[in-house]
CSV table of C-alpha atoms in Angstrom, one decimal:
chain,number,residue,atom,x,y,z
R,1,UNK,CA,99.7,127.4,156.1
R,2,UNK,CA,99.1,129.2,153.7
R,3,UNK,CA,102.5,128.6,151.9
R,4,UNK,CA,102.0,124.7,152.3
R,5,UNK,CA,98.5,125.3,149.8
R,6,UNK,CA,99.9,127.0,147.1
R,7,UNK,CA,102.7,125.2,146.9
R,8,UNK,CA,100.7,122.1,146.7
R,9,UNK,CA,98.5,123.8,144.1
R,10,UNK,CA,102.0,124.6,142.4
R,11,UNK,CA,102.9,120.7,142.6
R,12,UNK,CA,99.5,119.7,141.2
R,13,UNK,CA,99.4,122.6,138.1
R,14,UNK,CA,102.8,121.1,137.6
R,15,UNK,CA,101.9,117.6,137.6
R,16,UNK,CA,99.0,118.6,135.4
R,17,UNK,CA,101.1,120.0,133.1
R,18,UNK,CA,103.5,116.9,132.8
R,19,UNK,CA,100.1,114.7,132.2
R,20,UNK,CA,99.3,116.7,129.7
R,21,UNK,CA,102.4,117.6,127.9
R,22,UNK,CA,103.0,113.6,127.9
R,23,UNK,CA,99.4,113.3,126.7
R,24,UNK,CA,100.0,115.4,123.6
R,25,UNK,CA,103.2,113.6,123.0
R,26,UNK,CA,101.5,110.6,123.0
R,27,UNK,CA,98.8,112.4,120.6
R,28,UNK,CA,101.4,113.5,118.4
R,29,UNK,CA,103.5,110.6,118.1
R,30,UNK,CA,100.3,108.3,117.8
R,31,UNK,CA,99.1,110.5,114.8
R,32,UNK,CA,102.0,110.7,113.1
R,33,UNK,CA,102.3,106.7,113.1
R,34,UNK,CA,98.9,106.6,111.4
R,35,UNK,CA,100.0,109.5,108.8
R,36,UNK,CA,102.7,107.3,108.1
R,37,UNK,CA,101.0,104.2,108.0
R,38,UNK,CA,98.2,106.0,105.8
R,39,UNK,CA,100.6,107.7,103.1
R,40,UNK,CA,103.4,105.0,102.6
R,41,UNK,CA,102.1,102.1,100.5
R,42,UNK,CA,102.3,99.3,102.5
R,43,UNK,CA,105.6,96.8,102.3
R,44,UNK,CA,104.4,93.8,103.9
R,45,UNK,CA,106.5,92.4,106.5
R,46,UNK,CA,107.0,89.0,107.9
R,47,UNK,CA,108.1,88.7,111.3
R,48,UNK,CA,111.9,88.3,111.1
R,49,UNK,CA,111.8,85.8,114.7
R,50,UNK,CA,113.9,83.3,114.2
R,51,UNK,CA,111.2,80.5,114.7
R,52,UNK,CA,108.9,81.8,112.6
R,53,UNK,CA,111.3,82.1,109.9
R,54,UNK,CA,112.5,78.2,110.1
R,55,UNK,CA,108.8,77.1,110.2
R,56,UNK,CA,108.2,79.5,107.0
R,57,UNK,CA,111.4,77.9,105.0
R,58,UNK,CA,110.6,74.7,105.9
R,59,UNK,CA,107.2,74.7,104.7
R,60,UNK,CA,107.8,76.7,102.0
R,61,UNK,CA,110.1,73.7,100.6
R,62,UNK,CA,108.0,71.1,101.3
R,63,UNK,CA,104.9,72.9,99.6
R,64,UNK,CA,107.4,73.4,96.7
R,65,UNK,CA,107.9,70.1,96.2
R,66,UNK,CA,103.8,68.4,97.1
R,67,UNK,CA,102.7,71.1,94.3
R,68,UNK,CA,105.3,69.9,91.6
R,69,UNK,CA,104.8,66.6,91.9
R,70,UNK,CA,101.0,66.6,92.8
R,71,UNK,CA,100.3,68.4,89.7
R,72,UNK,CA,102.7,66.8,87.5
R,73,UNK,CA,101.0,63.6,88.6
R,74,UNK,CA,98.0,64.8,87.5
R,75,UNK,CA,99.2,65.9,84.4
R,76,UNK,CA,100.5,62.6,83.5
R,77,UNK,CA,97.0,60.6,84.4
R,78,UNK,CA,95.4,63.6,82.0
R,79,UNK,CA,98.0,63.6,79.2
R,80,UNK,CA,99.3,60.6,79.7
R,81,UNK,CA,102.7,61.4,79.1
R,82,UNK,CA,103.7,59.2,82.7
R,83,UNK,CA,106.7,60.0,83.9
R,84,UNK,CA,107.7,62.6,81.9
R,85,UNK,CA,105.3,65.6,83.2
R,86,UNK,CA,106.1,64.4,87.0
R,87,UNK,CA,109.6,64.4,87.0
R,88,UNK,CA,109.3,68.3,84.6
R,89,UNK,CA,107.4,69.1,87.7
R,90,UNK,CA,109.2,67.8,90.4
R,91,UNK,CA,112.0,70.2,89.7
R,92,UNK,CA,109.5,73.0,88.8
R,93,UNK,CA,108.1,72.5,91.6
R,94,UNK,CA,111.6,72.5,93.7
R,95,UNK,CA,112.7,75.7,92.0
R,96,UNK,CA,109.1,77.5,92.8
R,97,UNK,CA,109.7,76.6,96.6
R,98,UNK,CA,113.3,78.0,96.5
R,99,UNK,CA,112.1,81.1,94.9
R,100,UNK,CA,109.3,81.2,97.3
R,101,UNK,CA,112.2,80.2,100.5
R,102,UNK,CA,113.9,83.0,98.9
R,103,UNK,CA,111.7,85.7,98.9
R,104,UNK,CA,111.0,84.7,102.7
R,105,UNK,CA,114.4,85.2,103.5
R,106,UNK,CA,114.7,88.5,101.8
R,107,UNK,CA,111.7,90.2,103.3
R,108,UNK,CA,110.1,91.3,100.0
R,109,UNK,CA,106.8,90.0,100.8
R,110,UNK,CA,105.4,87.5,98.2
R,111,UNK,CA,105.3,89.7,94.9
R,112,UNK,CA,106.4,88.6,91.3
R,113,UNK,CA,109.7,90.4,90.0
R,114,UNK,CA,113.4,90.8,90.5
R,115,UNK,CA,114.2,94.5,89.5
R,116,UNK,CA,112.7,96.6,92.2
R,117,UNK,CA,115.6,95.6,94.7
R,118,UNK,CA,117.9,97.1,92.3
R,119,UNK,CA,116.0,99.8,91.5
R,120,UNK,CA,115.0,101.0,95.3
R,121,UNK,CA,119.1,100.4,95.7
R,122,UNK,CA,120.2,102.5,93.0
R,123,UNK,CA,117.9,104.8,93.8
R,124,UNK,CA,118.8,104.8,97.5
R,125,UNK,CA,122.6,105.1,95.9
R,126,UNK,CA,122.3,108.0,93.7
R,127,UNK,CA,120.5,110.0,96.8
R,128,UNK,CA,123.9,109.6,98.6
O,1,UNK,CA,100.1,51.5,125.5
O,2,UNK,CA,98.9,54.2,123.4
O,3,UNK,CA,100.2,55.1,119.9
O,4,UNK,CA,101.3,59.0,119.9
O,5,UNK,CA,99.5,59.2,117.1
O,6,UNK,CA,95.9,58.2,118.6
O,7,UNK,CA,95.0,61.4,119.8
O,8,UNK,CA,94.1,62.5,116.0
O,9,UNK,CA,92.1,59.9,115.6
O,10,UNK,CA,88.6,61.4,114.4
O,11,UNK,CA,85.6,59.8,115.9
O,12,UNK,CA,82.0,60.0,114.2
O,13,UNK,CA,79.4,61.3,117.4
O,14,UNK,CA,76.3,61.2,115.7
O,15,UNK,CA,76.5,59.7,111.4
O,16,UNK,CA,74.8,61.9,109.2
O,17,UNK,CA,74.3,61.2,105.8
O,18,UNK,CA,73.0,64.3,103.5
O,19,UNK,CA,72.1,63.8,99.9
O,20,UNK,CA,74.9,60.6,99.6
O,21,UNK,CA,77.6,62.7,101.3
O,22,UNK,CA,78.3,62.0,104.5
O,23,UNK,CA,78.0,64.7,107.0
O,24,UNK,CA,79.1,63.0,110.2
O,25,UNK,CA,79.3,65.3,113.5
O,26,UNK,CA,82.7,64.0,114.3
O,27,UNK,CA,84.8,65.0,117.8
O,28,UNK,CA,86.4,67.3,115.3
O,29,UNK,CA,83.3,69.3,114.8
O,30,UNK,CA,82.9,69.5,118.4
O,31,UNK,CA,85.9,71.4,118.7
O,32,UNK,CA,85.5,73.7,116.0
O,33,UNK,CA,81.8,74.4,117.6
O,34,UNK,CA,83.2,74.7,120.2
O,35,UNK,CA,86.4,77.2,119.3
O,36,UNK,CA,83.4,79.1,117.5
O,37,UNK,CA,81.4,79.3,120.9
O,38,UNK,CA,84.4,80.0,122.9
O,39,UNK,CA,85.7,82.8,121.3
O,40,UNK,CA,82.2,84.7,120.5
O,41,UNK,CA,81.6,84.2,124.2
O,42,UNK,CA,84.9,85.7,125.5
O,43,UNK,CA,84.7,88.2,123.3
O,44,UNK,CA,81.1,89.6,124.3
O,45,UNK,CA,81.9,88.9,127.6
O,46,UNK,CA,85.0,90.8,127.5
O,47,UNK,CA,83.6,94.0,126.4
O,48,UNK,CA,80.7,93.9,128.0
O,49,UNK,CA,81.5,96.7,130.4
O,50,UNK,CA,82.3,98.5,128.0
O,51,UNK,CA,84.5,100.6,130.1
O,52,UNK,CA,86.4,103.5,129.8
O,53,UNK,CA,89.3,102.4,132.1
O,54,UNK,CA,89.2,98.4,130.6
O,55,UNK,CA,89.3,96.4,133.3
O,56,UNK,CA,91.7,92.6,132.2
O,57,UNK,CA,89.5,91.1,130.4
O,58,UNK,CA,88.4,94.1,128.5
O,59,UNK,CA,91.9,95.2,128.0
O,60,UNK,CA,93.1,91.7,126.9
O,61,UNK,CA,89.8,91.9,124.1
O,62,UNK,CA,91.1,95.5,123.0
O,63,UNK,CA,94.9,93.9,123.0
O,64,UNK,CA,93.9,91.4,120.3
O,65,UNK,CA,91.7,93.9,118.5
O,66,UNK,CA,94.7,96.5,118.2
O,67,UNK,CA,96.8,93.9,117.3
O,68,UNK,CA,95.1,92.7,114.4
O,69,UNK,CA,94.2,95.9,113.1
O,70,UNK,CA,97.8,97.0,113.7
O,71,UNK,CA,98.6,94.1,111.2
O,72,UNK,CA,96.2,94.8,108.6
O,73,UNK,CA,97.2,98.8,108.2
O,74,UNK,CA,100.8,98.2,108.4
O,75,UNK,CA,100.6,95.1,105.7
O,76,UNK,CA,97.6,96.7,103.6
O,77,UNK,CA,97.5,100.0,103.9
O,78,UNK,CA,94.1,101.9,104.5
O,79,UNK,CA,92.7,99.8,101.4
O,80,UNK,CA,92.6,96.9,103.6
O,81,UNK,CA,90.2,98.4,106.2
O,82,UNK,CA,86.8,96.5,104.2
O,83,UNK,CA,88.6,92.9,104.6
O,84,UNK,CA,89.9,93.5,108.7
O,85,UNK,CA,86.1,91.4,110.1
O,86,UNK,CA,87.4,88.4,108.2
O,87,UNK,CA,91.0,88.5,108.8
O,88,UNK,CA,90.1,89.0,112.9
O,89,UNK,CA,87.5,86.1,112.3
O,90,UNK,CA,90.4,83.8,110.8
O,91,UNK,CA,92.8,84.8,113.4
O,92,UNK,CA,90.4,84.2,116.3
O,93,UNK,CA,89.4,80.7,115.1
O,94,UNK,CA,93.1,79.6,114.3
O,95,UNK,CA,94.1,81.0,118.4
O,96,UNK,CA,91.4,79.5,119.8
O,97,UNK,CA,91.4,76.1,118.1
O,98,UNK,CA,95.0,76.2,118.6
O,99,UNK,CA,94.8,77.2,122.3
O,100,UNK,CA,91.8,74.9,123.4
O,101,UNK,CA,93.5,71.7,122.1
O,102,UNK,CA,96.5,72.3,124.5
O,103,UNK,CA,93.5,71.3,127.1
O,104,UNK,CA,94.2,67.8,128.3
O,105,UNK,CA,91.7,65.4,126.5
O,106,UNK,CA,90.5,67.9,124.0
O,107,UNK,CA,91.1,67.5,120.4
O,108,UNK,CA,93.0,69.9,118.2
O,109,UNK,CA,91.2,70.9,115.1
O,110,UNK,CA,93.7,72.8,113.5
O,111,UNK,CA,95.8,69.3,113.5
O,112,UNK,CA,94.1,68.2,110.5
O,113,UNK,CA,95.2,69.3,106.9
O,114,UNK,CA,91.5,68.7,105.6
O,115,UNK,CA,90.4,72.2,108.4
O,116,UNK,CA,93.3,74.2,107.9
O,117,UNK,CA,93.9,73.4,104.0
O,118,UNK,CA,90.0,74.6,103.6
O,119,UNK,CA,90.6,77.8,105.3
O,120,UNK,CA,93.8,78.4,102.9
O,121,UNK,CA,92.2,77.5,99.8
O,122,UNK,CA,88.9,79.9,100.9
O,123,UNK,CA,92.0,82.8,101.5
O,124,UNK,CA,93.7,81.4,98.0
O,125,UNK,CA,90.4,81.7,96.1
O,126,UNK,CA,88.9,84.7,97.7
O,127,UNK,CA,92.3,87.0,97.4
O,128,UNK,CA,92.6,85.6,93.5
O,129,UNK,CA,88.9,86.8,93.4
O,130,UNK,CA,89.7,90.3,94.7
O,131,UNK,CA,92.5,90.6,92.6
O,132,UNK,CA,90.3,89.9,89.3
O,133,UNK,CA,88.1,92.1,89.9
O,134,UNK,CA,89.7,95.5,91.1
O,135,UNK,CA,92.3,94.7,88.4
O,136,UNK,CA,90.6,92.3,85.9
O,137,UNK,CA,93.5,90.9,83.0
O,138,UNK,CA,96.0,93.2,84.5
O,139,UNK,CA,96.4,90.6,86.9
O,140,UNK,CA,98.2,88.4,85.0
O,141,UNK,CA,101.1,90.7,84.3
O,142,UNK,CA,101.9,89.5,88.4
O,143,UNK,CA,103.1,86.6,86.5
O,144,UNK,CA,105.5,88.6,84.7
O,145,UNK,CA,108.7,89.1,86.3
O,146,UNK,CA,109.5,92.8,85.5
O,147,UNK,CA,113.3,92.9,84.8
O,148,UNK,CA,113.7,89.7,84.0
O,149,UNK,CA,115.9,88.9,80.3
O,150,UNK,CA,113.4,88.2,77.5
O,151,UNK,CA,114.7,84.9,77.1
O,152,UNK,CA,113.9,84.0,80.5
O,153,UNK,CA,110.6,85.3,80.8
O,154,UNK,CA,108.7,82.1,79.6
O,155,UNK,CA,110.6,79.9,81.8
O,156,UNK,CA,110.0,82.6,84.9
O,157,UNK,CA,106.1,82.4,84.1
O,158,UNK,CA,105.9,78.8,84.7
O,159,UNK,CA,107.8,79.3,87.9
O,160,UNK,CA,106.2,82.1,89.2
O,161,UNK,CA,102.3,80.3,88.6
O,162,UNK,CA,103.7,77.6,90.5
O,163,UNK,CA,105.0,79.6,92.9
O,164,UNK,CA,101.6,81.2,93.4
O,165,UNK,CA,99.5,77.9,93.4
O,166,UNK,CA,102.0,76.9,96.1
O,167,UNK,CA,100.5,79.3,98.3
O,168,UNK,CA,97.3,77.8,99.8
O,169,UNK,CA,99.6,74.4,100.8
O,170,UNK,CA,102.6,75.8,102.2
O,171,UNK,CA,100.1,78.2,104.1
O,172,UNK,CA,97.8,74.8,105.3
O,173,UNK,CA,100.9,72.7,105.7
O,174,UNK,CA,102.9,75.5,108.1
O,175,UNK,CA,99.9,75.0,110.7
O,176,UNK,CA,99.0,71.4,110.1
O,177,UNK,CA,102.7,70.6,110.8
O,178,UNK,CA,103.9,72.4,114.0
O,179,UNK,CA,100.2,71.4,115.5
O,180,UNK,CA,100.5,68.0,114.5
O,181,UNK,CA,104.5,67.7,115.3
O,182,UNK,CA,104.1,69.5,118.8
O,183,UNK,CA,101.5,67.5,120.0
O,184,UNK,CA,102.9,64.3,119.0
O,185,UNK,CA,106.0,65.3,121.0
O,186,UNK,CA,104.0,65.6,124.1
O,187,UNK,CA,102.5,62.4,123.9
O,188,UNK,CA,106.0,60.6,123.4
O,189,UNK,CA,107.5,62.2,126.2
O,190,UNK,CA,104.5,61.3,128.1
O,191,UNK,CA,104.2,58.0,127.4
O,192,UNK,CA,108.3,57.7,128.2
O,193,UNK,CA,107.3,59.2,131.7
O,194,UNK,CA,104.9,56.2,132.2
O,195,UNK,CA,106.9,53.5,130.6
O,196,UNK,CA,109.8,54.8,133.2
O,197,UNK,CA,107.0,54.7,136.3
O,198,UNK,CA,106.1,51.5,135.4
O,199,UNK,CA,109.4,50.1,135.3
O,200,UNK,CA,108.6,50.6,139.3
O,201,UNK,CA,111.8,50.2,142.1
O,202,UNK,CA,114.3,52.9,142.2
O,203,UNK,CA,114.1,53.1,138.5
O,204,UNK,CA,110.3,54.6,138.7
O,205,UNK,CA,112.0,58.0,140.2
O,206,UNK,CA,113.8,58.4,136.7
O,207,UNK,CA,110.1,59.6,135.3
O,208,UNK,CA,110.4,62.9,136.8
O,209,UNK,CA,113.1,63.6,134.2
O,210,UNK,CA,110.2,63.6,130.9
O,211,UNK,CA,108.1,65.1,133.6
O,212,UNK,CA,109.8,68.2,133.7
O,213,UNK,CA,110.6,68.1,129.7
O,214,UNK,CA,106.5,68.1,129.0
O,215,UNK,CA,106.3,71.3,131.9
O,216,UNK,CA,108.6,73.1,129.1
O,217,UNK,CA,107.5,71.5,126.3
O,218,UNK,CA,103.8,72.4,126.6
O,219,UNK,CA,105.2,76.5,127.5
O,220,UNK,CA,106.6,75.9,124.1
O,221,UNK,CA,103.2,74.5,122.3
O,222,UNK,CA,101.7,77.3,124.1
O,223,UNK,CA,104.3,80.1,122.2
O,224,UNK,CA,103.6,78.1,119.0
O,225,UNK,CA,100.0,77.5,119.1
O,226,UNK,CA,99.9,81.7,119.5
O,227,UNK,CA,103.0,82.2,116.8
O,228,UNK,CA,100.9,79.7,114.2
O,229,UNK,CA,97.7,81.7,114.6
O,230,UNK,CA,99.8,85.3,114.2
O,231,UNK,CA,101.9,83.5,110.9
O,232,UNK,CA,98.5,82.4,109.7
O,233,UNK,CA,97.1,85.7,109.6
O,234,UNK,CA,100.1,87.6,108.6
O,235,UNK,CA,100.5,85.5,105.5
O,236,UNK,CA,96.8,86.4,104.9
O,237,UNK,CA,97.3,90.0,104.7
O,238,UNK,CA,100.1,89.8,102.6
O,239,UNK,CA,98.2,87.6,100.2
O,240,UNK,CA,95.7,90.7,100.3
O,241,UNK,CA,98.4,93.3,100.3
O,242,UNK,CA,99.6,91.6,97.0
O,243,UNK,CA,96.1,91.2,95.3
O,244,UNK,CA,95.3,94.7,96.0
O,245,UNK,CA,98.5,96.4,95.0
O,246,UNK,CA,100.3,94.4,92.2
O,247,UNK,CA,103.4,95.5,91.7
């Protein structure tokens, strides 16, 4: 009887003790996650999915392409320069989108600049 | 028959005319009343008990807290922390707009590029705004390409303005689209399934096939309708994440 009780206190100190290790873990690990969140500046992320991707290229293009034209348009009414400025645009507008598509693709967020990939990879190289 | 197309239709409720603009309270500003209403009530419903333990509703409130918040320090950092109300606010209205137009007969607000083109431009102009002022005419080195050849660099400029002008469209056109697209699809299936039916006879049993392509298609509208909301607000934080750290 009195064997059964403390070994069922045993089981319950035990079971205590795995709560609260796994507790702490949990803690730990969920602290950590916020030190790293709070030290590293942020690199923004777009979800990789592959449907949110496709609907990101797509548009992307497109928006390329409406914001060449639509401003070279206006430009043409203004200046009156018409065609000239819309079809300047057009492509400007074309190559922005690409450059916007390809920055999607890459995962480098939406910043200006071409170096820091080579940099963070030479870097990353000469660590090695 | 009805055109696919009808159910975008906007219809005036009540006309309105303020000061020679007109104001209408269309079915469109039902629905974004509406959205408002829906959301605000869920949410203070939700947490309401306030509970330790969160009971589903509760839980599913925290869920969509944590989640956004999650998305705002992992894409802006700590820095971010002042602009999280607004970015929560934008996400709520784009889910629930989104959501409530998958209800039969309801009407999809965020299927018009005049609602979700003003919410970009709002984003476009307010993260410009931000960027001014925490970095005033340093800002305009974001233009810059930084390792770019000299040569290049004027050439690169005009690209990369464009490139940042292009944000508020491809970020209105993104939603506008897979709304507009996916709930076109529905309604051409749909009216397939009747045009089958009505061919009546043996013929009338071929309906079930569209039938069971709308059951799929609308799990699908549902994933997208949650996917556009989470894109939306993603593509706002990084728009933040920029304007507060140029690079």
């Amino acid at each position: 009887m009195a064997d059964e009780k403390s070994s069922d206190k045993k089981a319950v100190s035990v079971a205590d003790a795995k709560v609260s290790s796994s507790l702490s873990e949990r803690i730990s690990h969920l602290e950590q996650k916020h030190r790293i969140a709070d030290d590293t500046p942020p690199q923004a992320t777009i979800p990789q999915g592959g449907m949110a991707l496709a609907g990101r290229v797509s548009s992307e293009l497109v928006a390329g392409l409406i914001v060449g034209a639509g401003s070279g348009w206006v430009l043409d009414r203004w200046l009156d320069t018409s065609p000239l400025m819309l079809v300047v645009m057009f492509f400007l507008g074309a190559v922005a989108g690409m450059v916007n598509v390809w920055r999607a693709v890459s995962g480098r967020g939406m910043a200006a600049g071409y170096a820091d990939d080579y940099e963070t990879r030479a870097k990353k190289d000469s660590s090695e | 028959m009805h055109s696919p197309v009808e159910q975008f239709t906007i219809k005036v409720l009540f006309a309105l005319n303020l000061f020679g603009y007109d104001v209408s309270f269309t079915n469109s500003s039902l629905f974004m009343v509406l959205t408002v209403l829906a959301s605000v009530v869920f949410l203070a419903l939700a947490i309401r008990p306030a509970a330790l333990i969160p009971g589903r509703m509760q839980g599913l409130a925290e869920m969509l807290y944590e989640f956004v918040a999650d998305m705002v320090r992992s894409n802006v950092g700590n820095e971010g922390r002042p602009y999280f109300p607004v970015i929560f606010t934008l996400f709520m209205f784009v889910l629930f707009s989104n959501l409530l137009g998958l209800i039969p007969y309801s009407y999809t607000t965020t299927s018009q590029i005049v609602v979700t083109f003003a919410m970009a431009l709002t984003i476009f102009l307010g993260v410009t705004l931000i960027a001014l002022v925490k970095h005033g005419f340093h800002f305009f080195s974001f233009f810059v390409p930084s390792g770019a050849p000299k040569a290049l660099i004027p050439f690169l400029v005009i690209i990369e303005v464009i490139s940042y002008f292009v944000r508020p469209v491809s970020l209105s056109v993104r939603l506008f689209a897979n709304m507009l697209a996916g709930h076109t699809m529905l309604k051409v299936f749909a009216g397939l399934a009747v045009m089958i039916a009505s061919a009546g006879g043996v013929a009338a049993a071929g309906s079930v096939l569209p039938l069971i392509a709308i059951i799929g298609l609308t799990g699908l509208e549902v994933l997208v309708a949650v996917l556009q909301a989470y894109v939306f607000t993603i593509l706002t934080c990084m728009y933040l994440n920029d304007a507060l750290h140029l690079h």
